[in-house]
Every structure is written in C-alpha cells, then in structure tokens.
Amino acid sequence: QQELCHRDNSVALLQAKNCSLQGAANRVRAELEEKATDLEGKLTTETLNKESLSSNLSQEEAKNDALTWNNQKLQEKVSRYDEEARCFRSDISKLERENRRLYCDLREQKGLVSSRGVQLHTNRIKITMLEQKVESLESDKKAVEVKVGETNKAKADAAAKHADNIRTLWEKLLVKDNQIALVQAEVRHREAEASLVKSAFEDK
C-alpha cells in the first residue's frame, strides 16, 4: 500500500511537471508566433516602400527622356533655319551677280537703260525682301538658340539631379532588398524555432 501511494505521488508530480512544461511551451510558441507576425508586417511595409521607390525611379527616368526629346526637336528647328538661311543667301548671291552683269550691260547698251533699270529695281526689291527674311530667320534662330541653351542647361541640371535621384533610389532599393532579405530570414528562423518547440513538447 505504501508503494502504491508512492507511485501515485510520483505520477502526480510528473503530471504537474508536464503541465508546467506544456504551459511554458505554449508561452514560448505564442511569443515566437507574435514575433513572426510582427516581422511579416515589417516585410510587407518594406516591400511597399520598395515598390514606391521603383515608381519614383521610373518617373525620374521619364522626365529625363522628355527633356532629351524636347532638346532634339529644338536642334532640328535650328538646323532648318540654317538651311533656309543658306538658300536665301544663295539666292541673294545669284541676284547680286545678275545685277553686276546688268550694270555692265547698262554701260555697254545705252538703249536698254530703261528696261535694265526696271530689272535692277525689281532685283533690289527682291534682295531687300530676302535680306529681311534672312534677318528674320537669324532673329528666330537666335531665339531658338537661346532656348536651346536654356534647355541644355535645364537638361544638364535636371540630368545631374535625376542622376543623383536615380543613384539615391537605387541605393535605397538595395538597402530595402537587404532589409527585406534579413526580415525574411528572421521570419523563417522564428517559424522554425516555433515549429521545433511545438514538436518537442508534442513528442513529450
């Protein structure tokens, strides 16, 4: 009878110890699961931050492309002005050569003075008009060149700024990637610990 009593006491002690261990295991598992949930929340936040940084990077690159396209169009306009001015100057040169020939004809052929005079006057009017067009083109060209200079400066400033922004964004993205990787690793570690603790107490 004393032996049975002793056995009952041992069983009661083992049961009490088992309950205590089970309670401790449940608390450890709850703490690990809470940490894993918190880490998963941080992982979601870091992922959203990374997506935002990627969006900002795309916007900065689009702005830089727009500035490049606008500058190219202005350069094309300057080239057209140069070509038109060259054609006008060629026409002026031809008319001036014709005028010189007409002056020679006037000296040699007095009878043609009137008609040659009319032609000279007409040519002078054409020359004046063409010269005015050239001046207008030169003025327009200078205005465009000023805009090109301003655009180039703005592009250079923007390019420097965009380059800094893009570099900063890439650095932030790399940092976020590292942070996300660390958080993911910690989540897996916590989940593994919780699983091991749970398996250990279930086996007991």
PDB file of C-alpha atoms in Angstrom:
ATOM      1  CA  GLN A   1       0.000   0.000   0.000  1.00  0.00           C
ATOM      2  CA  GLN A   2       2.879   2.396   0.757  1.00  0.00           C
ATOM      3  CA  GLU A   3       4.404   1.521  -2.635  1.00  0.00           C
ATOM      4  CA  LEU A   4       1.110   2.348  -4.391  1.00  0.00           C
ATOM      5  CA  CYS A   5       0.919   5.648  -2.537  1.00  0.00           C
ATOM      6  CA  HIS A   6       4.485   6.419  -3.540  1.00  0.00           C
ATOM      7  CA  ARG A   7       3.668   5.627  -7.167  1.00  0.00           C
ATOM      8  CA  ASP A   8       0.597   7.838  -7.068  1.00  0.00           C
ATOM      9  CA  ASN A   9       2.686  10.696  -5.687  1.00  0.00           C
ATOM     10  CA  SER A  10       5.289  10.211  -8.456  1.00  0.00           C
ATOM     11  CA  VAL A  11       2.601  10.185 -11.116  1.00  0.00           C
ATOM     12  CA  ALA A  12       1.076  13.363  -9.667  1.00  0.00           C
ATOM     13  CA  LEU A  13       4.477  15.073  -9.655  1.00  0.00           C
ATOM     14  CA  LEU A  14       5.153  14.024 -13.252  1.00  0.00           C
ATOM     15  CA  GLN A  15       1.735  15.281 -14.312  1.00  0.00           C
ATOM     16  CA  ALA A  16       2.323  18.612 -12.554  1.00  0.00           C
ATOM     17  CA  LYS A  17       5.747  18.924 -14.163  1.00  0.00           C
ATOM     18  CA  ASN A  18       4.297  18.039 -17.563  1.00  0.00           C
ATOM     19  CA  CYS A  19       1.574  20.704 -17.168  1.00  0.00           C
ATOM     20  CA  SER A  20       4.200  23.276 -16.199  1.00  0.00           C
ATOM     21  CA  LEU A  21       6.360  22.371 -19.219  1.00  0.00           C
ATOM     22  CA  GLN A  22       3.324  22.446 -21.502  1.00  0.00           C
ATOM     23  CA  GLY A  23       2.415  25.934 -20.231  1.00  0.00           C
ATOM     24  CA  ALA A  24       5.976  27.169 -20.794  1.00  0.00           C
ATOM     25  CA  ALA A  25       5.987  25.676 -24.276  1.00  0.00           C
ATOM     26  CA  ASN A  26       2.703  27.388 -25.107  1.00  0.00           C
ATOM     27  CA  ARG A  27       4.053  30.730 -23.895  1.00  0.00           C
ATOM     28  CA  VAL A  28       7.279  30.361 -25.924  1.00  0.00           C
ATOM     29  CA  ARG A  29       5.314  29.345 -29.009  1.00  0.00           C
ATOM     30  CA  ALA A  30       2.932  32.316 -28.571  1.00  0.00           C
ATOM     31  CA  GLU A  31       5.887  34.707 -28.235  1.00  0.00           C
ATOM     32  CA  LEU A  32       7.572  33.264 -31.338  1.00  0.00           C
ATOM     33  CA  GLU A  33       4.340  33.430 -33.336  1.00  0.00           C
ATOM     34  CA  GLU A  34       3.832  37.058 -32.237  1.00  0.00           C
ATOM     35  CA  LYS A  35       7.386  37.936 -33.333  1.00  0.00           C
ATOM     36  CA  ALA A  36       6.856  36.157 -36.654  1.00  0.00           C
ATOM     37  CA  THR A  37       3.616  38.126 -37.239  1.00  0.00           C
ATOM     38  CA  ASP A  38       5.402  41.397 -36.418  1.00  0.00           C
ATOM     39  CA  LEU A  39       8.239  40.533 -38.802  1.00  0.00           C
ATOM     40  CA  GLU A  40       5.767  39.661 -41.550  1.00  0.00           C
ATOM     41  CA  GLY A  41       4.175  43.107 -41.072  1.00  0.00           C
ATOM     42  CA  LYS A  42       7.586  44.744 -41.379  1.00  0.00           C
ATOM     43  CA  LEU A  43       8.259  42.681 -44.505  1.00  0.00           C
ATOM     44  CA  THR A  44       5.019  43.938 -46.098  1.00  0.00           C
ATOM     45  CA  THR A  45       5.908  47.556 -45.224  1.00  0.00           C
ATOM     46  CA  GLU A  46       9.410  47.221 -46.671  1.00  0.00           C
ATOM     47  CA  THR A  47       8.006  45.645 -49.854  1.00  0.00           C
ATOM     48  CA  LEU A  48       5.573  48.566 -50.297  1.00  0.00           C
ATOM     49  CA  ASN A  49       8.424  51.041 -49.736  1.00  0.00           C
ATOM     50  CA  LYS A  50      10.451  49.266 -52.398  1.00  0.00           C
ATOM     51  CA  GLU A  51       7.571  49.465 -54.887  1.00  0.00           C
ATOM     52  CA  SER A  52       7.205  53.209 -54.159  1.00  0.00           C
ATOM     53  CA  LEU A  53      10.915  53.756 -54.758  1.00  0.00           C
ATOM     54  CA  SER A  54      10.693  51.833 -58.039  1.00  0.00           C
ATOM     55  CA  SER A  55       7.800  54.062 -59.149  1.00  0.00           C
ATOM     56  CA  ASN A  56       9.774  57.215 -58.305  1.00  0.00           C
ATOM     57  CA  LEU A  57      12.727  55.862 -60.280  1.00  0.00           C
ATOM     58  CA  SER A  58      10.541  55.312 -63.368  1.00  0.00           C
ATOM     59  CA  GLN A  59       9.150  58.876 -63.101  1.00  0.00           C
ATOM     60  CA  GLU A  60      12.633  60.410 -62.903  1.00  0.00           C
ATOM     61  CA  GLU A  61      13.780  58.434 -65.968  1.00  0.00           C
ATOM     62  CA  ALA A  62      10.640  59.519 -67.898  1.00  0.00           C
ATOM     63  CA  LYS A  63      11.351  63.201 -67.092  1.00  0.00           C
ATOM     64  CA  ASN A  64      14.904  62.844 -68.370  1.00  0.00           C
ATOM     65  CA  ASP A  65      13.665  61.228 -71.620  1.00  0.00           C
ATOM     66  CA  ALA A  66      11.164  64.087 -72.151  1.00  0.00           C
ATOM     67  CA  LEU A  67      13.918  66.708 -71.768  1.00  0.00           C
ATOM     68  CA  THR A  68      16.107  64.863 -74.277  1.00  0.00           C
ATOM     69  CA  TRP A  69      13.274  64.667 -76.832  1.00  0.00           C
ATOM     70  CA  ASN A  70      12.443  68.389 -76.482  1.00  0.00           C
ATOM     71  CA  ASN A  71      16.081  69.385 -76.942  1.00  0.00           C
ATOM     72  CA  GLN A  72      16.324  67.224 -80.059  1.00  0.00           C
ATOM     73  CA  LYS A  73      13.300  68.975 -81.601  1.00  0.00           C
ATOM     74  CA  LEU A  74      14.803  72.404 -80.913  1.00  0.00           C
ATOM     75  CA  GLN A  75      18.084  71.348 -82.519  1.00  0.00           C
ATOM     76  CA  GLU A  76      16.166  70.172 -85.596  1.00  0.00           C
ATOM     77  CA  LYS A  77      14.449  73.583 -85.810  1.00  0.00           C
ATOM     78  CA  VAL A  78      17.822  75.348 -85.678  1.00  0.00           C
ATOM     79  CA  SER A  79      19.086  73.108 -88.496  1.00  0.00           C
ATOM     80  CA  ARG A  80      16.045  74.011 -90.643  1.00  0.00           C
ATOM     81  CA  TYR A  81      16.637  77.720 -90.019  1.00  0.00           C
ATOM     82  CA  ASP A  82      20.275  77.326 -91.061  1.00  0.00           C
ATOM     83  CA  GLU A  83      19.253  75.544 -94.260  1.00  0.00           C
ATOM     84  CA  GLU A  84      16.639  78.172 -95.173  1.00  0.00           C
ATOM     85  CA  ALA A  85      19.108  80.990 -94.481  1.00  0.00           C
ATOM     86  CA  ARG A  86      21.689  79.251 -96.664  1.00  0.00           C
ATOM     87  CA  CYS A  87      19.175  79.034 -99.538  1.00  0.00           C
ATOM     88  CA  PHE A  88      18.251  82.717 -99.158  1.00  0.00           C
ATOM     89  CA  ARG A  89      21.901  83.740 -99.160  1.00  0.00           C
ATOM     90  CA  SER A  90      22.435  81.677-102.301  1.00  0.00           C
ATOM     91  CA  ASP A  91      19.533  83.498-103.972  1.00  0.00           C
ATOM     92  CA  ILE A  92      20.966  86.861-102.879  1.00  0.00           C
ATOM     93  CA  SER A  93      24.355  85.920-104.319  1.00  0.00           C
ATOM     94  CA  LYS A  94      22.771  84.957-107.647  1.00  0.00           C
ATOM     95  CA  LEU A  95      20.808  88.220-107.815  1.00  0.00           C
ATOM     96  CA  GLU A  96      23.890  90.252-106.964  1.00  0.00           C
ATOM     97  CA  ARG A  97      25.831  88.524-109.753  1.00  0.00           C
ATOM     98  CA  GLU A  98      22.961  89.261-112.117  1.00  0.00           C
ATOM     99  CA  ASN A  99      22.954  92.910-111.003  1.00  0.00           C
ATOM    100  CA  ARG A 100      26.663  93.196-111.704  1.00  0.00           C
ATOM    101  CA  ARG A 101      26.089  91.776-115.168  1.00  0.00           C
ATOM    102  CA  LEU A 102      23.193  94.177-115.705  1.00  0.00           C
ATOM    103  CA  TYR A 103      25.358  97.125-114.674  1.00  0.00           C
ATOM    104  CA  CYS A 104      27.873  96.075-117.297  1.00  0.00           C
ATOM    105  CA  ASP A 105      25.094  95.782-119.871  1.00  0.00           C
ATOM    106  CA  LEU A 106      23.878  99.276-118.947  1.00  0.00           C
ATOM    107  CA  ARG A 107      27.270 100.723-119.620  1.00  0.00           C
ATOM    108  CA  GLU A 108      27.545  98.898-122.922  1.00  0.00           C
ATOM    109  CA  GLN A 109      23.985  99.188-124.183  1.00  0.00           C
ATOM    110  CA  LYS A 110      22.544 102.602-123.544  1.00  0.00           C
ATOM    111  CA  GLY A 111      19.334 101.694-125.304  1.00  0.00           C
ATOM    112  CA  LEU A 112      18.483  99.126-122.675  1.00  0.00           C
ATOM    113  CA  VAL A 113      18.833 101.504-119.756  1.00  0.00           C
ATOM    114  CA  SER A 114      15.141 101.729-119.043  1.00  0.00           C
ATOM    115  CA  SER A 115      14.377  98.014-119.078  1.00  0.00           C
ATOM    116  CA  ARG A 116      17.576  97.179-117.220  1.00  0.00           C
ATOM    117  CA  GLY A 117      16.764  99.882-114.674  1.00  0.00           C
ATOM    118  CA  VAL A 118      13.387  98.288-114.043  1.00  0.00           C
ATOM    119  CA  GLN A 119      15.030  94.892-113.647  1.00  0.00           C
ATOM    120  CA  LEU A 120      17.616  96.372-111.292  1.00  0.00           C
ATOM    121  CA  HIS A 121      14.897  97.958-109.216  1.00  0.00           C
ATOM    122  CA  THR A 122      12.955  94.691-109.141  1.00  0.00           C
ATOM    123  CA  ASN A 123      16.066  92.798-108.122  1.00  0.00           C
ATOM    124  CA  ARG A 124      16.843  95.337-105.413  1.00  0.00           C
ATOM    125  CA  ILE A 125      13.329  94.852-104.017  1.00  0.00           C
ATOM    126  CA  LYS A 126      13.806  91.054-104.091  1.00  0.00           C
ATOM    127  CA  ILE A 127      17.206  91.403-102.421  1.00  0.00           C
ATOM    128  CA  THR A 128      15.724  93.631 -99.721  1.00  0.00           C
ATOM    129  CA  MET A 129      12.901  91.145 -99.111  1.00  0.00           C
ATOM    130  CA  LEU A 130      15.306  88.219 -98.990  1.00  0.00           C
ATOM    131  CA  GLU A 131      17.638  90.102 -96.671  1.00  0.00           C
ATOM    132  CA  GLN A 132      14.694  90.842 -94.401  1.00  0.00           C
ATOM    133  CA  LYS A 133      13.809  87.141 -94.419  1.00  0.00           C
ATOM    134  CA  VAL A 134      17.401  86.276 -93.574  1.00  0.00           C
ATOM    135  CA  GLU A 135      17.370  88.791 -90.717  1.00  0.00           C
ATOM    136  CA  SER A 136      14.073  87.345 -89.515  1.00  0.00           C
ATOM    137  CA  LEU A 137      15.482  83.824 -89.686  1.00  0.00           C
ATOM    138  CA  GLU A 138      18.620  84.927 -87.873  1.00  0.00           C
ATOM    139  CA  SER A 139      16.470  86.514 -85.173  1.00  0.00           C
ATOM    140  CA  ASP A 140      14.335  83.381 -84.919  1.00  0.00           C
ATOM    141  CA  LYS A 141      17.472  81.248 -84.897  1.00  0.00           C
ATOM    142  CA  LYS A 142      18.998  83.290 -82.073  1.00  0.00           C
ATOM    143  CA  ALA A 143      15.775  82.996 -80.092  1.00  0.00           C
ATOM    144  CA  VAL A 144      15.770  79.232 -80.599  1.00  0.00           C
ATOM    145  CA  GLU A 145      19.472  79.014 -79.752  1.00  0.00           C
ATOM    146  CA  VAL A 146      18.741  80.855 -76.508  1.00  0.00           C
ATOM    147  CA  LYS A 147      16.001  78.319 -75.820  1.00  0.00           C
ATOM    148  CA  VAL A 148      18.393  75.502 -76.737  1.00  0.00           C
ATOM    149  CA  GLY A 149      20.953  76.932 -74.331  1.00  0.00           C
ATOM    150  CA  GLU A 150      18.339  77.205 -71.623  1.00  0.00           C
ATOM    151  CA  THR A 151      17.104  73.710 -72.401  1.00  0.00           C
ATOM    152  CA  ASN A 152      20.637  72.333 -72.371  1.00  0.00           C
ATOM    153  CA  LYS A 153      21.273  73.993 -69.023  1.00  0.00           C
ATOM    154  CA  ALA A 154      17.945  72.755 -67.684  1.00  0.00           C
ATOM    155  CA  LYS A 155      18.691  69.316 -69.084  1.00  0.00           C
ATOM    156  CA  ALA A 156      22.173  69.311 -67.565  1.00  0.00           C
ATOM    157  CA  ASP A 157      20.806  70.459 -64.213  1.00  0.00           C
ATOM    158  CA  ALA A 158      17.917  68.021 -64.434  1.00  0.00           C
ATOM    159  CA  ALA A 159      20.218  65.228 -65.594  1.00  0.00           C
ATOM    160  CA  ALA A 160      22.504  65.844 -62.614  1.00  0.00           C
ATOM    161  CA  LYS A 161      19.504  65.965 -60.308  1.00  0.00           C
ATOM    162  CA  HIS A 162      17.928  62.899 -61.944  1.00  0.00           C
ATOM    163  CA  ALA A 163      21.255  61.078 -61.767  1.00  0.00           C
ATOM    164  CA  ASP A 164      21.514  61.859 -58.059  1.00  0.00           C
ATOM    165  CA  ASN A 165      17.864  60.871 -57.521  1.00  0.00           C
ATOM    166  CA  ILE A 166      18.291  57.665 -59.523  1.00  0.00           C
ATOM    167  CA  ARG A 167      21.505  56.777 -57.669  1.00  0.00           C
ATOM    168  CA  THR A 168      19.847  57.524 -54.336  1.00  0.00           C
ATOM    169  CA  LEU A 169      16.767  55.494 -55.291  1.00  0.00           C
ATOM    170  CA  TRP A 170      18.922  52.555 -56.404  1.00  0.00           C
ATOM    171  CA  GLU A 171      20.864  52.730 -53.138  1.00  0.00           C
ATOM    172  CA  LYS A 172      17.594  52.809 -51.179  1.00  0.00           C
ATOM    173  CA  LEU A 173      16.283  49.887 -53.228  1.00  0.00           C
ATOM    174  CA  LEU A 174      19.424  47.887 -52.434  1.00  0.00           C
ATOM    175  CA  VAL A 175      19.052  48.742 -48.751  1.00  0.00           C
ATOM    176  CA  LYS A 176      15.378  47.733 -48.851  1.00  0.00           C
ATOM    177  CA  ASP A 177      16.280  44.475 -50.603  1.00  0.00           C
ATOM    178  CA  ASN A 178      18.821  43.711 -47.864  1.00  0.00           C
ATOM    179  CA  GLN A 179      16.339  44.655 -45.144  1.00  0.00           C
ATOM    180  CA  ILE A 180      13.646  42.502 -46.733  1.00  0.00           C
ATOM    181  CA  ALA A 181      16.074  39.580 -47.012  1.00  0.00           C
ATOM    182  CA  LEU A 182      17.035  39.954 -43.330  1.00  0.00           C
ATOM    183  CA  VAL A 183      13.391  40.176 -42.257  1.00  0.00           C
ATOM    184  CA  GLN A 184      12.503  37.125 -44.358  1.00  0.00           C
ATOM    185  CA  ALA A 185      15.409  35.198 -42.859  1.00  0.00           C
ATOM    186  CA  GLU A 186      14.351  36.163 -39.323  1.00  0.00           C
ATOM    187  CA  VAL A 187      10.740  35.192 -40.064  1.00  0.00           C
ATOM    188  CA  ARG A 188      11.879  31.774 -41.279  1.00  0.00           C
ATOM    189  CA  HIS A 189      14.125  31.415 -38.231  1.00  0.00           C
ATOM    190  CA  ARG A 190      11.320  32.315 -35.825  1.00  0.00           C
ATOM    191  CA  GLU A 191       8.892  29.983 -37.573  1.00  0.00           C
ATOM    192  CA  ALA A 192      11.474  27.178 -37.430  1.00  0.00           C
ATOM    193  CA  GLU A 193      12.039  27.790 -33.703  1.00  0.00           C
ATOM    194  CA  ALA A 194       8.304  27.755 -33.048  1.00  0.00           C
ATOM    195  CA  SER A 195       7.942  24.548 -35.025  1.00  0.00           C
ATOM    196  CA  LEU A 196      10.823  22.879 -33.137  1.00  0.00           C
ATOM    197  CA  VAL A 197       9.433  23.919 -29.769  1.00  0.00           C
ATOM    198  CA  LYS A 198       5.978  22.711 -30.725  1.00  0.00           C
ATOM    199  CA  SER A 199       7.324  19.376 -31.992  1.00  0.00           C
ATOM    200  CA  ALA A 200       9.471  18.891 -28.886  1.00  0.00           C
ATOM    201  CA  PHE A 201       6.540  19.323 -26.496  1.00  0.00           C
ATOM    202  CA  GLU A 202       4.187  17.271 -28.646  1.00  0.00           C
ATOM    203  CA  ASP A 203       6.697  14.394 -28.563  1.00  0.00           C
ATOM    204  CA  LYS A 204       6.741  14.595 -24.723  1.00  0.00           C
TER     205      LYS A 204
END
